[in-house]
Short mmCIF file of C-alpha atoms in Angstrom, two decimals:
data_model
loop_
_atom_site.label_atom_id
_atom_site.label_comp_id
_atom_site.label_asym_id
_atom_site.label_seq_id
_atom_site.Cartn_x
_atom_site.Cartn_y
_atom_site.Cartn_z
CA MET A 1 178.37 -97.31 84.47
CA LYS A 2 180.09 -96.00 81.36
CA GLN A 3 178.22 -98.58 79.30
CA LEU A 4 174.92 -97.56 80.91
CA ALA A 5 175.38 -93.85 80.23
CA PRO A 6 174.38 -93.91 76.51
CA ILE A 7 171.35 -96.10 77.32
CA LEU A 8 170.19 -93.73 80.07
CA ALA A 9 170.63 -90.77 77.73
CA VAL A 10 168.34 -92.43 75.16
CA VAL A 11 165.76 -93.26 77.85
CA ASN A 12 165.80 -89.65 79.07
CA LEU A 13 165.34 -88.39 75.53
CA ILE A 14 162.35 -90.68 75.01
CA LEU A 15 160.82 -89.43 78.26
CA LEU A 16 161.35 -85.84 77.20
CA VAL A 17 159.69 -86.45 73.83
CA HIS A 18 156.82 -88.70 74.91
CA GLY A 19 156.64 -88.78 78.69
CA ASP A 20 155.25 -85.29 79.26
CA GLU A 21 152.12 -85.75 77.12
CA ARG A 22 149.02 -85.60 79.29
CA SER A 23 145.38 -85.32 78.46
CA ALA A 24 143.59 -82.01 78.94
CA VAL A 25 140.15 -83.64 78.91
CA GLY A 26 138.41 -85.48 81.68
CA ASP A 27 137.57 -88.46 79.45
CA PRO A 28 140.74 -89.07 77.39
CA GLY A 29 139.92 -90.66 74.05
CA MET A 30 136.25 -91.10 75.05
CA LYS A 31 137.14 -94.39 76.78
CA ARG A 32 135.33 -93.94 80.10
CA ASP A 33 132.33 -96.27 80.60
CA GLY A 34 130.56 -93.71 82.80
CA LEU A 35 129.70 -91.17 80.11
CA ARG A 36 129.10 -87.46 80.61
CA VAL A 37 127.40 -85.73 77.65
CA ALA A 38 125.22 -82.61 77.46
CA PHE A 39 123.19 -80.67 74.89
CA GLU A 40 122.89 -76.96 74.19
CA ALA A 41 121.07 -75.04 71.45
CA TRP A 42 121.88 -71.48 70.42
CA ASN A 43 120.08 -68.93 68.32
CA PHE A 44 121.95 -66.83 65.74
CA CYS A 45 123.84 -64.76 68.33
CA ASN A 46 124.51 -67.65 70.75
CA GLU A 47 121.64 -66.91 73.09
CA VAL A 48 118.24 -68.56 73.63
CA GLY A 49 115.80 -65.76 72.82
CA PHE A 50 112.67 -67.90 73.15
CA GLU A 51 112.22 -71.45 74.40
CA ALA A 52 110.48 -73.98 72.17
CA PRO A 53 106.96 -74.81 73.45
CA HIS A 54 106.91 -77.56 76.10
CA MET A 55 110.65 -78.20 75.70
CA GLY A 56 112.07 -76.29 78.64
CA SER A 57 115.35 -74.42 78.47
CA PRO A 58 117.56 -75.78 75.62
CA ARG A 59 120.09 -77.45 77.91
CA ALA A 60 120.07 -81.14 78.85
CA ALA A 61 122.49 -83.79 80.07
CA ASP A 62 122.91 -87.55 80.10
CA CYS A 63 125.42 -88.54 82.78
CA PHE A 64 125.81 -91.85 84.55
CA ASP A 65 128.18 -94.20 86.31
CA LEU A 66 128.42 -97.91 85.65
CA SER A 67 127.63 -100.20 88.57
CA SER A 68 128.24 -103.93 88.77
CA LYS A 69 125.42 -106.06 90.15
CA CYS A 70 124.43 -109.64 90.74
CA ILE A 71 121.31 -110.93 89.01
CA LYS A 72 119.34 -113.95 90.20
CA ALA A 73 117.72 -115.91 87.40
CA TYR A 74 115.95 -119.23 86.97
CA THR A 75 117.47 -121.89 84.73
CA GLU A 76 115.38 -124.32 82.71
CA ASP A 77 115.40 -126.82 85.61
CA GLN A 78 113.99 -124.06 87.89
CA SER A 79 117.14 -123.85 89.99
CA ASN A 80 118.50 -120.52 91.08
CA LYS A 81 121.52 -119.17 89.20
CA THR A 82 123.43 -116.02 90.06
CA THR A 83 125.12 -114.08 87.26
CA SER A 84 127.05 -110.84 87.26
CA GLY A 85 126.02 -107.84 85.20
CA SER A 86 126.05 -104.06 85.05
CA SER A 87 123.59 -101.26 85.52
CA LEU A 88 123.68 -97.54 84.78
CA VAL A 89 123.25 -95.13 87.67
CA HIS A 90 122.02 -91.87 86.15
CA LYS A 91 122.90 -88.49 87.66
CA VAL A 92 120.33 -86.30 85.87
CA SER A 93 116.58 -86.78 86.16
CA ASP A 94 113.94 -86.07 83.52
CA SER A 95 112.63 -83.22 85.67
CA ASP A 96 116.12 -81.68 85.73
CA ASN A 97 116.30 -81.77 81.93
CA GLU A 98 112.79 -80.33 81.62
CA LEU A 99 113.57 -77.18 83.65
CA GLY A 100 112.57 -74.01 81.82
CA ILE A 101 111.49 -70.43 82.38
CA GLY A 102 108.88 -70.02 85.07
CA LYS A 103 109.93 -73.22 86.85
CA PRO A 104 111.60 -72.32 90.15
CA LYS A 105 114.54 -74.28 91.54
CA PRO A 106 115.46 -72.70 94.88
CA GLY A 107 119.19 -72.24 95.32
CA ILE A 108 119.76 -73.05 91.65
CA ILE A 109 117.71 -70.65 89.51
CA SER A 110 117.87 -67.03 90.62
CA GLU A 111 114.95 -64.62 90.58
CA SER A 112 116.60 -62.61 87.82
CA ALA A 113 116.84 -65.71 85.61
CA LEU A 114 113.44 -67.23 86.35
CA HIS A 115 111.67 -65.46 83.48
CA ASN A 116 114.70 -64.64 81.31
CA PRO A 117 115.34 -67.41 78.71
CA ASP A 118 118.99 -66.43 78.18
CA LEU A 119 119.93 -66.35 81.85
CA TYR A 120 117.83 -69.38 82.73
CA ALA A 121 119.83 -71.50 80.25
CA VAL A 122 123.10 -70.31 81.80
CA GLU A 123 122.07 -71.26 85.32
CA LYS A 124 120.55 -74.53 84.15
CA GLU A 125 123.85 -75.48 82.47
CA LEU A 126 125.76 -74.77 85.68
CA TYR A 127 123.28 -76.91 87.62
CA LEU A 128 123.52 -79.81 85.16
CA GLY A 129 127.29 -79.47 85.33
CA SER A 130 127.20 -79.86 89.11
CA LEU A 131 125.13 -83.05 88.80
CA CYS A 132 127.55 -84.52 86.26
CA GLN A 133 130.78 -83.23 87.82
CA VAL A 134 133.71 -85.61 88.23
CA SER A 135 136.46 -84.75 90.72
CA ASP A 136 139.86 -84.71 89.03
CA LYS A 137 143.21 -82.96 88.93
CA PRO A 138 143.97 -80.16 88.24
CA ASN A 139 140.24 -79.35 87.97
CA PRO A 140 136.90 -81.16 88.09
CA TRP A 141 135.07 -81.59 84.79
CA SER A 142 131.48 -82.09 83.67
CA PHE A 143 130.69 -83.31 80.12
CA TRP A 144 131.20 -83.41 76.39
CA MET A 145 128.87 -80.85 74.79
CA VAL A 146 126.62 -81.36 71.76
CA MET A 147 126.08 -77.87 70.35
CA LEU A 148 123.33 -77.05 67.83
CA LYS A 149 122.87 -73.61 66.28
CA ASN A 150 120.18 -72.02 64.09
CA GLY A 151 121.55 -69.56 61.48
CA ASN A 152 118.23 -67.76 60.91
CA TYR A 153 118.26 -64.10 61.91
CA ASP A 154 115.22 -61.85 62.10
CA THR A 155 116.74 -58.37 61.83
CA LYS A 156 113.45 -56.88 63.06
CA SER A 157 113.66 -58.77 66.35
CA ALA A 158 116.41 -56.68 68.00
CA LEU A 159 117.62 -59.92 69.63
CA CYS A 160 121.23 -59.72 68.44
CA PRO A 161 123.80 -57.01 69.08
CA LYS A 162 126.18 -55.61 66.46
CA ASN A 163 129.78 -56.28 67.49
CA GLY A 164 128.59 -56.50 71.07
CA LYS A 165 126.52 -53.30 71.06
CA LYS A 166 122.74 -53.30 71.35
CA ILE A 167 120.97 -52.06 68.23
CA PRO A 168 117.34 -51.35 67.33
CA PRO A 169 115.43 -53.45 64.78
CA PHE A 170 116.45 -52.92 61.17
CA ASN A 171 115.28 -54.09 57.78
CA GLN A 172 117.81 -55.80 55.51
CA PRO A 173 116.00 -58.48 53.49
CA GLY A 174 118.12 -61.19 51.91
CA LEU A 175 121.17 -60.67 54.10
CA PHE A 176 120.23 -63.50 56.48
CA PRO A 177 117.80 -66.40 56.08
CA CYS A 178 114.48 -65.83 57.84
CA PHE A 179 110.95 -66.82 56.81
CA GLY A 180 109.40 -64.19 59.08
CA SER A 181 108.52 -63.75 62.73
CA GLY A 182 109.54 -66.79 64.75
CA CYS A 183 112.39 -67.90 62.46
CA MET A 184 114.89 -67.77 65.35
CA ASN A 185 113.07 -70.44 67.35
CA GLN A 186 114.73 -73.18 69.37
CA PRO A 187 114.38 -76.82 68.28
CA THR A 188 112.43 -79.68 69.75
CA LEU A 189 114.57 -82.00 71.87
CA ASN A 190 113.93 -85.72 72.22
CA HIS A 191 116.19 -87.67 74.55
CA GLY A 192 116.77 -91.39 74.66
CA LYS A 193 118.50 -91.79 78.01
CA THR A 194 121.52 -94.09 77.80
CA GLU A 195 120.56 -97.70 78.48
CA LEU A 196 122.14 -101.13 78.43
CA GLN A 197 120.86 -103.02 75.43
CA ARG A 198 119.53 -106.58 75.54
CA ASP A 199 122.98 -108.08 75.13
CA GLY A 200 123.90 -106.64 78.53
CA GLN A 201 127.10 -105.18 77.08
CA THR A 202 126.17 -102.39 74.68
CA MET A 203 125.33 -98.93 76.06
CA LYS A 204 123.41 -96.55 73.81
CA GLY A 205 121.69 -93.18 74.07
CA TRP A 206 120.67 -90.27 71.86
CA PHE A 207 119.40 -86.73 71.32
CA ASN A 208 117.35 -85.72 68.28
CA GLY A 209 114.82 -83.15 67.11
CA THR A 210 113.77 -80.59 64.52
CA TYR A 211 113.18 -76.87 64.19
CA GLU A 212 109.77 -77.43 62.54
CA GLN A 213 107.44 -77.50 65.54
CA GLY A 214 104.94 -80.35 65.37
CA ALA A 215 106.76 -82.20 62.58
CA ASP A 216 106.15 -85.97 62.45
CA PHE A 217 109.30 -88.03 61.86
CA GLY A 218 107.08 -90.99 61.01
CA ASN A 219 106.36 -89.35 57.66
CA GLY A 220 110.07 -89.14 56.83
CA LEU A 221 112.39 -86.14 56.83
CA ASP A 222 111.42 -84.56 53.49
CA GLY A 223 110.83 -80.84 53.89
CA ILE A 224 111.90 -80.63 57.53
CA SER A 225 115.13 -79.99 59.40
CA TYR A 226 116.57 -82.70 61.61
CA TYR A 227 119.48 -83.32 63.95
CA GLU A 228 120.56 -86.45 65.71
CA VAL A 229 123.47 -87.56 67.89
CA VAL A 230 123.67 -91.22 68.98
CA TRP A 231 126.41 -92.50 71.30
CA GLU A 232 127.30 -96.15 71.70
CA LYS A 233 129.92 -98.25 73.50
CA ARG A 234 130.47 -101.78 74.80
CA VAL A 235 131.09 -102.08 78.53
CA GLY A 236 134.81 -102.20 79.27
CA VAL A 237 135.77 -102.33 75.60
CA GLY A 238 137.07 -99.57 73.31
CA GLY A 239 135.56 -96.10 73.41
CA TRP A 240 132.36 -94.22 72.69
CA VAL A 241 131.39 -93.60 69.08
CA PHE A 242 129.28 -90.47 68.54
CA LYS A 243 127.14 -90.75 65.41
CA HIS A 244 125.91 -87.41 64.07
CA LYS A 245 123.31 -86.45 61.49
CA LEU A 246 122.22 -82.96 60.41
CA LYS A 247 119.63 -81.99 57.79
CA THR A 248 118.55 -78.53 56.65
CA SER A 249 115.23 -77.45 55.17
CA ALA A 250 113.83 -74.53 53.18
CA LYS A 251 112.86 -72.77 56.41
CA TYR A 252 116.12 -73.62 58.19
CA PRO A 253 118.89 -73.65 55.55
CA TRP A 254 121.75 -72.63 57.86
CA LEU A 255 122.39 -75.05 60.72
CA MET A 256 125.44 -76.04 62.77
CA LEU A 257 126.09 -79.20 64.80
CA TYR A 258 129.31 -79.83 66.74
CA LEU A 259 130.67 -82.01 69.51
CA ARG A 260 132.70 -79.74 71.77
CA ALA A 261 135.27 -80.05 74.50
CA ASP A 262 134.67 -76.80 76.39
CA ALA A 263 136.27 -75.13 79.37
CA THR A 264 135.12 -76.46 82.75
CA LYS A 265 134.58 -72.88 83.96
CA GLY A 266 134.79 -69.36 82.56
CA PHE A 267 134.00 -68.57 78.92
CA SER A 268 133.99 -71.07 76.08
CA GLY A 269 134.26 -70.27 72.36
CA GLY A 270 131.45 -67.90 71.37
CA TYR A 271 129.84 -68.04 74.83
CA HIS A 272 130.08 -65.05 77.14
CA TYR A 273 128.71 -66.72 80.25
CA ASP A 274 130.22 -69.07 82.80
CA THR A 275 130.24 -72.51 81.19
CA ARG A 276 130.84 -76.16 82.05
CA GLY A 277 132.67 -78.70 79.92
CA MET A 278 135.36 -81.31 79.45
CA LEU A 279 138.66 -79.34 79.39
CA LYS A 280 140.12 -79.74 82.87
CA THR A 281 143.27 -78.04 81.54
CA LEU A 282 143.01 -75.28 78.94
CA PRO A 283 145.34 -75.91 75.97
CA GLU A 284 147.69 -73.06 75.06
CA SER A 285 149.59 -72.55 71.81
CA PRO A 286 152.05 -73.93 70.89
CA ASN A 287 151.99 -76.84 73.32
CA PHE A 288 149.07 -79.12 72.53
CA LYS A 289 147.81 -81.73 70.10
CA VAL A 290 144.41 -83.15 69.23
CA ARG A 291 143.76 -86.78 68.37
CA LEU A 292 140.50 -88.04 66.92
CA THR A 293 138.97 -90.55 64.53
CA LEU A 294 136.53 -89.16 61.98
CA ASN A 295 134.37 -91.00 59.45
CA VAL A 296 132.37 -88.66 57.20
CA LYS A 297 129.54 -90.66 55.62
CA GLN A 298 127.61 -87.83 53.95
CA GLY A 299 129.18 -84.44 53.43
CA GLY A 300 126.19 -82.10 53.49
CA GLY A 301 126.56 -80.66 49.98
CA ALA A 302 128.78 -78.00 48.48
CA LYS A 303 127.99 -75.46 51.21
CA SER A 304 128.82 -77.70 54.15
CA GLN A 305 131.76 -76.14 55.97
CA PHE A 306 132.81 -79.36 57.64
CA TYR A 307 135.35 -78.69 60.36
CA LEU A 308 137.91 -81.42 60.96
CA LEU A 309 138.72 -79.16 63.87
CA ASP A 310 137.46 -75.83 65.15
CA ILE A 311 139.19 -74.09 68.04
CA GLY A 312 137.71 -71.08 69.78
CA SER A 313 138.86 -68.57 72.34
CA CYS A 314 138.49 -64.96 73.40
CA TRP A 315 140.90 -62.09 73.90
CA LYS A 316 140.71 -58.34 73.45
CA ASN A 317 142.33 -56.45 70.59
CA ASN A 318 144.93 -55.16 73.04
CA GLY A 319 145.92 -58.75 73.85
CA LYS A 320 144.35 -58.87 77.30
CA PRO A 321 142.05 -61.75 78.31
CA CYS A 322 138.30 -61.31 77.90
CA ASP A 323 136.46 -60.12 80.98
CA GLY A 324 132.81 -60.28 79.91
CA ASP A 325 132.61 -56.77 78.42
CA VAL A 326 131.06 -57.72 75.08
CA THR A 327 131.84 -54.32 73.58
CA THR A 328 135.61 -54.99 73.76
CA ASP A 329 135.87 -58.80 73.99
CA VAL A 330 136.53 -60.61 70.70
CA THR A 331 135.81 -64.26 69.91
CA ARG A 332 138.65 -65.86 67.90
CA TYR A 333 138.18 -68.96 65.74
CA SER A 334 140.46 -71.12 63.62
CA GLU A 335 138.78 -73.82 61.53
CA MET A 336 140.06 -76.49 59.14
CA ILE A 337 137.43 -77.18 56.46
CA ILE A 338 137.80 -80.57 54.72
CA ASN A 339 134.91 -80.38 52.24
CA PRO A 340 136.73 -80.48 48.86
CA GLU A 341 133.94 -78.43 47.24
CA THR A 342 134.75 -75.38 49.38
CA PRO A 343 135.56 -72.38 47.13
CA LEU A 344 138.84 -70.46 47.28
CA TRP A 345 137.64 -67.07 48.46
CA CYS A 346 141.20 -66.09 49.36
CA ASN A 347 143.11 -65.53 46.11
CA PRO A 348 145.37 -62.87 44.49
CA LYS A 349 142.31 -61.00 43.16
CA SER A 350 140.49 -61.00 46.51
CA LEU A 351 143.15 -60.04 49.02
CA HIS A 352 140.51 -58.78 51.46
CA ASN A 353 139.61 -62.47 52.05
CA CYS A 354 143.20 -63.37 53.01
CA PRO A 355 145.11 -62.78 56.25
CA PRO A 356 147.76 -60.06 55.85
CA TYR A 357 150.55 -62.62 56.01
CA HIS A 358 151.33 -66.32 56.31
CA THR A 359 154.04 -67.69 58.61
CA PHE A 360 155.73 -70.93 57.63
CA ARG A 361 156.85 -73.40 60.29
CA ASN A 362 160.48 -72.26 59.97
CA GLY A 363 159.41 -68.72 60.90
CA THR A 364 159.54 -67.26 57.38
CA ARG A 365 156.74 -64.73 56.94
CA VAL A 366 155.29 -63.79 53.56
CA HIS A 367 152.85 -60.99 52.83
CA ARG A 368 149.64 -61.67 50.92
CA THR A 369 150.84 -59.41 48.09
CA ASP A 370 153.73 -61.82 47.42
CA HIS A 371 151.98 -63.75 44.65
CA ARG A 372 154.84 -66.22 44.25
CA SER A 373 155.19 -67.30 47.87
CA PHE A 374 151.87 -66.71 49.66
CA PRO A 375 149.87 -70.00 49.86
CA TYR A 376 146.45 -68.63 48.86
CA GLU A 377 144.97 -72.10 48.42
CA ALA A 378 145.67 -72.89 52.09
CA TYR A 379 142.93 -70.45 53.14
CA HIS A 380 139.20 -70.39 52.51
CA VAL A 381 138.66 -66.97 54.06
CA TYR A 382 139.89 -64.60 56.74
CA CYS A 383 137.70 -61.94 58.34
CA ALA A 384 138.76 -59.34 60.90
CA PRO A 385 136.98 -58.20 64.07
CA GLY A 386 134.48 -55.43 63.41
CA ASN A 387 135.74 -53.40 66.38
CA ALA A 388 139.41 -53.39 65.34
CA GLU A 389 140.80 -49.87 64.81
CA HIS A 390 144.10 -50.44 62.97
CA LEU A 391 143.29 -52.92 60.20
CA GLU A 392 145.49 -53.33 57.15
CA LEU A 393 143.48 -52.62 54.00
CA PRO A 394 141.92 -54.20 52.03
CA VAL A 395 140.05 -56.21 54.62
CA GLY A 396 136.76 -57.96 55.15
CA THR A 397 135.21 -57.84 58.61
CA CYS A 398 133.34 -60.74 60.15
CA ASP A 399 129.57 -60.93 60.46
CA ALA A 400 128.78 -58.47 63.24
CA TYR A 401 125.63 -60.19 64.55
CA SER A 402 126.26 -63.93 64.93
CA ASN A 403 128.24 -63.71 68.19
CA PRO A 404 127.48 -61.83 71.40
CA GLN A 405 130.62 -59.79 70.68
CA ALA A 406 132.89 -59.04 67.73
CA GLN A 407 134.63 -62.04 66.19
CA GLU A 408 137.68 -62.94 64.09
CA ILE A 409 137.68 -66.07 61.93
CA LEU A 410 140.46 -67.84 60.03
CA GLN A 411 139.24 -70.75 57.90
CA LEU A 412 141.87 -73.10 56.50
CA LEU A 413 141.82 -75.65 53.68
CA PRO A 414 143.90 -78.81 53.10
CA HIS A 415 147.29 -77.77 51.70
CA PRO A 416 150.91 -78.97 51.84
CA VAL A 417 151.89 -76.10 54.18
CA TRP A 418 149.79 -77.67 56.93
CA GLY A 419 151.27 -81.15 56.47
CA GLU A 420 154.07 -80.51 58.95
CA TYR A 421 151.40 -80.20 61.64
CA GLY A 422 149.64 -83.46 60.69
CA TYR A 423 146.76 -81.69 58.95
CA PRO A 424 145.35 -82.77 55.56
CA THR A 425 147.47 -81.74 52.59
CA ARG A 426 145.18 -82.57 49.65
CA LEU A 427 141.54 -81.84 48.84
CA GLY A 428 139.55 -84.95 49.73
CA ASP A 429 141.81 -86.09 52.55
CA GLY A 430 139.59 -87.41 55.33
CA TRP A 431 136.41 -86.82 53.34
CA VAL A 432 133.59 -89.24 52.44
CA GLY A 433 134.99 -92.73 51.95
CA ASP A 434 138.31 -91.86 53.63
CA PRO A 435 137.90 -92.38 57.41
CA ARG A 436 141.06 -91.53 59.33
CA THR A 437 142.58 -91.19 62.74
CA TRP A 438 144.25 -87.77 62.98
CA ASP A 439 147.12 -86.65 65.20
CA LEU A 440 147.11 -82.87 64.84
CA ASP A 441 149.72 -80.45 66.15
CA VAL A 442 147.05 -77.84 66.76
CA GLY A 443 149.18 -75.83 69.17
CA GLY A 444 152.05 -75.54 66.71
CA LEU A 445 149.83 -74.50 63.83
CA SER A 446 147.70 -72.05 65.83
CA SER A 447 150.80 -70.35 67.22
CA ARG A 448 151.75 -69.28 63.68
CA LEU A 449 148.37 -68.12 62.43
CA PHE A 450 147.61 -64.44 62.00
CA PHE A 451 145.20 -62.90 64.48
CA TYR A 452 144.66 -59.16 64.69
CA GLN A 453 146.11 -57.17 67.56
CA ASP A 454 146.47 -53.44 68.18
CA PRO A 455 149.95 -52.15 67.31
CA GLY A 456 152.43 -51.92 70.19
CA THR A 457 150.51 -54.24 72.53
CA ILE A 458 151.85 -57.35 74.23
CA PRO A 459 150.93 -60.48 72.20
CA ALA A 460 147.94 -62.33 73.60
CA ARG A 461 148.36 -65.72 75.17
CA ARG A 462 146.51 -68.05 72.84
CA ILE A 463 144.59 -70.14 75.35
CA TRP A 464 141.78 -72.12 73.71
CA THR A 465 138.54 -72.65 75.61
CA SER A 466 136.75 -74.81 73.03
CA VAL A 467 137.90 -77.60 70.72
CA ASP A 468 135.21 -79.10 68.51
CA VAL A 469 134.36 -81.16 65.43
CA GLY A 470 131.30 -80.90 63.18
CA THR A 471 129.72 -79.00 60.33
CA GLU A 472 128.12 -75.70 59.46
CA ILE A 473 125.75 -76.12 56.52
CA TYR A 474 125.65 -72.61 55.12
CA LYS A 475 122.39 -71.62 53.43
CA GLU A 476 121.47 -74.77 51.52
CA ASP A 477 118.06 -76.49 51.53
CA GLU A 478 117.57 -80.23 52.08
CA ALA A 479 121.28 -80.89 52.66
CA ILE A 480 122.29 -83.89 54.77
CA ALA A 481 125.56 -84.45 56.62
CA GLU A 482 126.39 -87.59 58.55
CA TRP A 483 129.56 -88.50 60.44
CA ASP A 484 131.00 -90.57 63.28
CA LEU A 485 133.49 -89.22 65.81
CA SER A 486 135.53 -91.24 68.31
CA ASP A 487 138.89 -91.30 70.16
CA PHE A 488 138.66 -87.52 70.77
CA ASP A 489 141.48 -86.26 72.97
CA VAL A 490 143.36 -83.02 73.63
CA LEU A 491 146.96 -83.56 74.71
CA ILE A 492 149.24 -81.06 76.45
CA THR A 493 152.74 -81.59 75.04
#
């Protein structure tokens, strides 16, 4: 027994270090044959506004289970031969995906939502989530979410609030891209339902579309916007690979495309309605990691804010959880941008673009005025919530219109200070031509980031309701980004 004691101590240590890691997502590493994936499109302030003609509400889903079957076939000598194979049993019908305003669905779509595009999309998402739902512990889950957003904003439309408060139309030309009335439209949505290919082993499906209504892809993509997500996997082998493509145009120069793991209920990042998603357990700082494989094939140009990882949540300035009151709720984002062409907006001459302080992993805190110690090059930009009342000056506040409520954003860049968390340390790490599998201590890093809070209040619990990967092409015409994502997992440590 004395000889066994040191061995048991080592085993216990290994279990403590590695044995308590568990996945927070319903489909760990995207390995499950029976895929669950959905689509949502947002206007500038994360609503619908107006549906695209003949497209229905901009929510859709592709969810199925894999079923084994026996197939009778004739051989060359005309004798019967029985072979085994697979088939896909889909959970969502075409008519479900085509639901849109004016189309009743008793018990699903309420009277108040029937002719309201914003509310209809919310209730449609909940319905699609119920069709795709998988029972699990500690909570059921629904799907991965493809999220597409249009950055055009017509200030004369009165569609978007300012820091959560309704405002009348206003005229501010040049501040936001918009070609005129109708610039905030939703995209077309084409859906190739997942099918087994001819080899009987490869499963493949897709979403694609454009914001230019009536555009013909047969004539090429010149002059039009385009998005595409294709997913592919071999039955029983490996995991799903999600292949993304995003293209801007002169009319739609600011577009965003992400694959998200969202909360299975409650709010998700930037969304103030009840949602459905993949996170059966919500990750909380500092105790979670994210693993993923990313292959960036085209970067999207100098203005592509490509996020190796974007985490989103919501809490009030007094540290309390959000409760749906958009006048006091605040969306919080932290984003790691890996495009090496991203400018250094945070620098000693532009302190308003920097967080007030940086905290190193050992707990040492340095103020942004400490020019020798503050890691300016680790930050692209920081902006504070527009409804905060005790901000340290100088400060820049976040765009007041592009969320349903005020928001706070902290955008990071590759730098040695993030290396201890597994993040990129040099410009170009993980960029075009450098595909990598990442193991990111997101909980550890996010626990040390600065987020505003009112003085004297209890620190907020940093519980993250969205974890996503993708790009935001910011005001650039004819830019193209293309990337593959696989092995996506969120691990509670």
